[in-house]
PDB file of C-alpha atoms in Angstrom:
ATOM      1  CA  MET A  11     -22.810 -97.416 -50.017  1.00  0.00           C
ATOM      2  CA  LEU A  12     -20.894 -97.147 -48.093  1.00  0.00           C
ATOM      3  CA  ARG A  13     -21.297 -94.174 -45.116  1.00  0.00           C
ATOM      4  CA  LEU A  14     -18.825 -93.065 -42.565  1.00  0.00           C
ATOM      5  CA  ASP A  15     -19.223 -89.828 -40.444  1.00  0.00           C
ATOM      6  CA  ILE A  16     -15.155 -89.944 -39.082  1.00  0.00           C
ATOM      7  CA  PRO A  17     -14.225 -86.762 -35.904  1.00  0.00           C
ATOM      8  CA  GLY A  18     -11.840 -84.322 -37.864  1.00  0.00           C
ATOM      9  CA  PHE A  19     -11.676 -86.136 -41.176  1.00  0.00           C
ATOM     10  CA  GLY A  20     -15.287 -85.431 -42.666  1.00  0.00           C
ATOM     11  CA  ALA A  21     -18.492 -87.401 -44.045  1.00  0.00           C
ATOM     12  CA  LEU A  22     -17.919 -89.968 -46.609  1.00  0.00           C
ATOM     13  CA  ALA A  23     -20.153 -91.586 -48.715  1.00  0.00           C
ATOM     14  CA  LEU A  24     -18.688 -94.123 -50.608  1.00  0.00           C
ATOM     15  CA  GLU A  25     -19.814 -95.629 -53.725  1.00  0.00           C
ATOM     16  CA  HIS A  26     -16.769 -97.005 -56.037  1.00  0.00           C
ATOM     17  CA  LEU A  27     -13.740 -98.976 -54.307  1.00  0.00           C
ATOM     18  CA  VAL A  28     -10.518 -98.688 -56.959  1.00  0.00           C
ATOM     19  CA  LEU A  29      -7.848-101.061 -57.053  1.00  0.00           C
ATOM     20  CA  ASP A  30      -4.307-101.359 -58.425  1.00  0.00           C
ATOM     21  CA  PHE A  31      -4.011-104.629 -60.000  1.00  0.00           C
ATOM     22  CA  ASN A  32       0.061-105.703 -59.592  1.00  0.00           C
ATOM     23  CA  GLY A  33       1.485-104.904 -56.062  1.00  0.00           C
ATOM     24  CA  THR A  34      -1.611-104.695 -54.688  1.00  0.00           C
ATOM     25  CA  LEU A  35      -4.217-107.511 -55.438  1.00  0.00           C
ATOM     26  CA  ALA A  36      -1.935-109.404 -56.991  1.00  0.00           C
ATOM     27  CA  ALA A  37       1.936-110.941 -56.906  1.00  0.00           C
ATOM     28  CA  ASP A  38       3.391-111.507 -60.479  1.00  0.00           C
ATOM     29  CA  GLY A  39      -0.439-111.265 -61.914  1.00  0.00           C
ATOM     30  CA  LYS A  40      -1.574-113.784 -59.302  1.00  0.00           C
ATOM     31  CA  LEU A  41      -4.307-112.813 -57.418  1.00  0.00           C
ATOM     32  CA  LEU A  42      -3.248-113.476 -53.934  1.00  0.00           C
ATOM     33  CA  ALA A  43      -4.840-115.840 -51.385  1.00  0.00           C
ATOM     34  CA  GLY A  44      -7.783-114.707 -49.361  1.00  0.00           C
ATOM     35  CA  VAL A  45      -8.250-111.171 -51.551  1.00  0.00           C
ATOM     36  CA  ARG A  46     -11.119-113.229 -53.667  1.00  0.00           C
ATOM     37  CA  SER A  47     -13.739-113.967 -51.021  1.00  0.00           C
ATOM     38  CA  ARG A  48     -12.965-110.402 -49.872  1.00  0.00           C
ATOM     39  CA  LEU A  49     -14.041-108.862 -53.014  1.00  0.00           C
ATOM     40  CA  ARG A  50     -17.143-110.648 -53.524  1.00  0.00           C
ATOM     41  CA  ALA A  51     -17.538-109.515 -49.843  1.00  0.00           C
ATOM     42  CA  LEU A  52     -17.587-106.014 -50.511  1.00  0.00           C
ATOM     43  CA  ALA A  53     -19.315-106.187 -53.762  1.00  0.00           C
ATOM     44  CA  ARG A  54     -22.316-105.787 -51.920  1.00  0.00           C
ATOM     45  CA  THR A  55     -21.950-102.519 -50.123  1.00  0.00           C
ATOM     46  CA  LEU A  56     -19.242-100.762 -52.936  1.00  0.00           C
ATOM     47  CA  GLU A  57     -18.878-101.047 -57.058  1.00  0.00           C
ATOM     48  CA  LEU A  58     -15.574-102.743 -57.798  1.00  0.00           C
ATOM     49  CA  HIS A  59     -13.028-101.126 -60.147  1.00  0.00           C
ATOM     50  CA  VAL A  60     -10.000-102.813 -60.815  1.00  0.00           C
ATOM     51  CA  LEU A  61      -6.969-100.811 -63.577  1.00  0.00           C
ATOM     52  CA  SER A  62      -4.228-102.297 -64.540  1.00  0.00           C
ATOM     53  CA  ALA A  63      -1.048-102.580 -67.018  1.00  0.00           C
ATOM     54  CA  ASP A  64      -1.654-105.816 -67.420  1.00  0.00           C
ATOM     55  CA  THR A  65       2.389-106.396 -67.035  1.00  0.00           C
ATOM     56  CA  PHE A  66       1.863-109.982 -66.584  1.00  0.00           C
ATOM     57  CA  GLY A  67      -0.997-110.357 -69.510  1.00  0.00           C
ATOM     58  CA  THR A  68      -3.681-112.956 -66.369  1.00  0.00           C
ATOM     59  CA  VAL A  69      -5.506-109.428 -65.092  1.00  0.00           C
ATOM     60  CA  ARG A  70      -8.430-110.627 -66.804  1.00  0.00           C
ATOM     61  CA  ALA A  71      -8.518-113.764 -66.474  1.00  0.00           C
ATOM     62  CA  GLN A  72      -7.247-113.887 -62.519  1.00  0.00           C
ATOM     63  CA  LEU A  73     -10.833-111.526 -62.169  1.00  0.00           C
ATOM     64  CA  ALA A  74     -12.977-113.974 -64.130  1.00  0.00           C
ATOM     65  CA  ARG A  75     -15.910-114.385 -62.493  1.00  0.00           C
ATOM     66  CA  LEU A  76     -15.835-111.604 -59.903  1.00  0.00           C
ATOM     67  CA  PRO A  77     -17.978-108.292 -59.968  1.00  0.00           C
ATOM     68  CA  CYS A  78     -15.646-105.920 -60.438  1.00  0.00           C
ATOM     69  CA  ARG A  79     -14.970-103.823 -63.463  1.00  0.00           C
ATOM     70  CA  VAL A  80     -11.509-104.097 -65.081  1.00  0.00           C
ATOM     71  CA  VAL A  81     -10.008-101.668 -67.199  1.00  0.00           C
ATOM     72  CA  VAL A  82      -6.601-101.925 -68.659  1.00  0.00           C
ATOM     73  CA  LEU A  83      -4.241 -98.733 -69.321  1.00  0.00           C
ATOM     74  CA  ALA A  84      -1.758 -98.363 -71.959  1.00  0.00           C
ATOM     75  CA  ALA A  85       1.927 -98.228 -70.621  1.00  0.00           C
ATOM     76  CA  ARG A  86       2.528 -94.493 -70.644  1.00  0.00           C
ATOM     77  CA  HIS A  87       1.192 -91.592 -68.143  1.00  0.00           C
ATOM     78  CA  GLN A  88      -1.185 -94.580 -65.923  1.00  0.00           C
ATOM     79  CA  ASP A  89      -0.489 -91.761 -62.686  1.00  0.00           C
ATOM     80  CA  ARG A  90      -2.965 -89.558 -64.663  1.00  0.00           C
ATOM     81  CA  ALA A  91      -5.546 -92.268 -66.308  1.00  0.00           C
ATOM     82  CA  LYS A  92      -5.666 -93.548 -63.232  1.00  0.00           C
ATOM     83  CA  ALA A  93      -6.496 -90.109 -61.052  1.00  0.00           C
ATOM     84  CA  ALA A  94      -8.940 -89.036 -64.266  1.00  0.00           C
ATOM     85  CA  TYR A  95     -10.836 -92.415 -63.917  1.00  0.00           C
ATOM     86  CA  VAL A  96     -11.149 -92.215 -60.349  1.00  0.00           C
ATOM     87  CA  ARG A  97     -12.325 -88.178 -61.218  1.00  0.00           C
ATOM     88  CA  ARG A  98     -15.557 -89.322 -63.615  1.00  0.00           C
ATOM     89  CA  LEU A  99     -16.608 -91.902 -61.537  1.00  0.00           C
ATOM     90  CA  GLY A 100     -16.634 -89.216 -58.434  1.00  0.00           C
ATOM     91  CA  ALA A 101     -13.519 -88.990 -56.410  1.00  0.00           C
ATOM     92  CA  ARG A 102     -15.786 -87.412 -52.971  1.00  0.00           C
ATOM     93  CA  HIS A 103     -17.878 -91.038 -53.582  1.00  0.00           C
ATOM     94  CA  THR A 104     -14.280 -92.820 -53.949  1.00  0.00           C
ATOM     95  CA  VAL A 105     -11.885 -95.231 -52.205  1.00  0.00           C
ATOM     96  CA  CYS A 106      -8.673 -96.154 -53.893  1.00  0.00           C
ATOM     97  CA  VAL A 107      -6.197 -98.765 -52.451  1.00  0.00           C
ATOM     98  CA  GLY A 108      -2.627 -98.633 -54.317  1.00  0.00           C
ATOM     99  CA  ASN A 109       0.677 -99.457 -53.560  1.00  0.00           C
ATOM    100  CA  GLY A 110       2.900 -97.914 -57.186  1.00  0.00           C
ATOM    101  CA  ARG A 111       4.248 -95.046 -57.689  1.00  0.00           C
ATOM    102  CA  ASN A 112       1.579 -94.938 -60.630  1.00  0.00           C
ATOM    103  CA  ASP A 113      -1.012 -94.984 -58.132  1.00  0.00           C
ATOM    104  CA  ARG A 114       0.325 -91.892 -55.884  1.00  0.00           C
ATOM    105  CA  ARG A 115      -2.379 -89.446 -57.710  1.00  0.00           C
ATOM    106  CA  MET A 116      -5.416 -91.341 -57.469  1.00  0.00           C
ATOM    107  CA  LEU A 117      -4.621 -91.844 -53.951  1.00  0.00           C
ATOM    108  CA  GLN A 118      -4.631 -88.012 -53.904  1.00  0.00           C
ATOM    109  CA  ALA A 119      -7.650 -87.570 -55.875  1.00  0.00           C
ATOM    110  CA  ALA A 120     -10.090 -90.311 -53.857  1.00  0.00           C
ATOM    111  CA  ALA A 121     -12.328 -88.808 -50.735  1.00  0.00           C
ATOM    112  CA  LEU A 122     -10.152 -91.864 -49.047  1.00  0.00           C
ATOM    113  CA  GLY A 123      -6.604 -93.298 -50.224  1.00  0.00           C
ATOM    114  CA  ILE A 124      -5.356 -96.393 -48.694  1.00  0.00           C
ATOM    115  CA  ALA A 125      -1.638 -97.449 -49.870  1.00  0.00           C
ATOM    116  CA  VAL A 126      -0.600-101.194 -49.025  1.00  0.00           C
ATOM    117  CA  LEU A 127       3.325-102.980 -47.803  1.00  0.00           C
ATOM    118  CA  GLY A 128       3.278-105.953 -50.156  1.00  0.00           C
ATOM    119  CA  ALA A 129       6.298-107.981 -51.053  1.00  0.00           C
ATOM    120  CA  GLU A 130       7.086-105.673 -54.649  1.00  0.00           C
ATOM    121  CA  GLY A 131       7.040-103.248 -51.880  1.00  0.00           C
ATOM    122  CA  THR A 132       5.289 -99.362 -51.744  1.00  0.00           C
ATOM    123  CA  ALA A 133       6.184 -96.642 -53.421  1.00  0.00           C
ATOM    124  CA  ALA A 134       7.214 -93.562 -51.122  1.00  0.00           C
ATOM    125  CA  GLU A 135       4.941 -91.156 -53.297  1.00  0.00           C
ATOM    126  CA  ALA A 136       1.762 -93.574 -52.926  1.00  0.00           C
ATOM    127  CA  LEU A 137       2.639 -93.504 -49.178  1.00  0.00           C
ATOM    128  CA  ARG A 138       3.172 -89.315 -48.599  1.00  0.00           C
ATOM    129  CA  GLU A 139      -0.421 -89.587 -51.019  1.00  0.00           C
ATOM    130  CA  ALA A 140      -2.590 -92.239 -49.426  1.00  0.00           C
ATOM    131  CA  ASP A 141      -4.706 -90.929 -46.071  1.00  0.00           C
ATOM    132  CA  LEU A 142      -3.751 -94.469 -44.437  1.00  0.00           C
ATOM    133  CA  VAL A 143      -1.257 -97.065 -45.144  1.00  0.00           C
ATOM    134  CA  MET A 144      -2.462-100.659 -44.600  1.00  0.00           C
ATOM    135  CA  PRO A 145       0.000-103.990 -44.230  1.00  0.00           C
ATOM    136  CA  GLY A 146      -1.295-105.642 -46.558  1.00  0.00           C
ATOM    137  CA  ILE A 147      -3.773-105.525 -49.374  1.00  0.00           C
ATOM    138  CA  ARG A 148      -5.972-108.649 -47.250  1.00  0.00           C
ATOM    139  CA  GLU A 149      -6.600-106.344 -43.586  1.00  0.00           C
ATOM    140  CA  ALA A 150      -7.387-102.722 -46.068  1.00  0.00           C
ATOM    141  CA  LEU A 151     -10.064-104.790 -47.864  1.00  0.00           C
ATOM    142  CA  ASP A 152     -11.116-106.174 -44.350  1.00  0.00           C
ATOM    143  CA  ALA A 153     -11.078-102.599 -43.559  1.00  0.00           C
ATOM    144  CA  LEU A 154     -13.742-101.425 -45.915  1.00  0.00           C
ATOM    145  CA  ARG A 155     -15.801-104.372 -44.531  1.00  0.00           C
ATOM    146  CA  HIS A 156     -15.335-102.998 -41.120  1.00  0.00           C
ATOM    147  CA  PRO A 157     -15.581 -99.453 -41.177  1.00  0.00           C
ATOM    148  CA  ARG A 158     -14.707 -99.022 -37.394  1.00  0.00           C
ATOM    149  CA  ARG A 159     -11.319 -99.955 -38.081  1.00  0.00           C
ATOM    150  CA  LEU A 160     -11.162 -96.554 -40.255  1.00  0.00           C
ATOM    151  CA  VAL A 161     -12.780 -94.342 -38.285  1.00  0.00           C
ATOM    152  CA  ALA A 162     -10.136 -95.738 -35.265  1.00  0.00           C
ATOM    153  CA  THR A 163      -7.323 -94.610 -36.877  1.00  0.00           C
ATOM    154  CA  LEU A 164      -8.901 -91.518 -38.875  1.00  0.00           C
ATOM    155  CA  ARG A 165     -10.016 -89.947 -36.305  1.00  0.00           C
ATOM    156  CA  SER A 166      -8.393 -86.527 -34.637  1.00  0.00           C
TER     157      SER A 166
END
């Protein structure tokens, strides 16, 4: 569990990290460099969940041997499916990271929503619903590994 008390933002008791795959953890279906080791480190503190439409058919192979639950979603209504998944986990104990329009509802539902900028871009709707925007997934994962960074950015 990751506990934070952020002045003006609130107290967080995070148990789950929900991540989008393509555009967030991966580009063109391949896990980005440096992500694997960061996910392993975070798995000591948070339960990891990866949600994907699996556009390239690679999500399970790319995440093999990583301590995370992989959920492949149907092509339709992914935004609603992702938000429903977060609510089932317990939104107030969940941090979400994504970049796409289909991530906007989960970013809004989560106790902490982080939008990341990547090679494929970031949907404006995802930016609007996020609490925090990071320049990339490595920086987002590092902020969760070093949570004082989150406090410094989110406090009022």
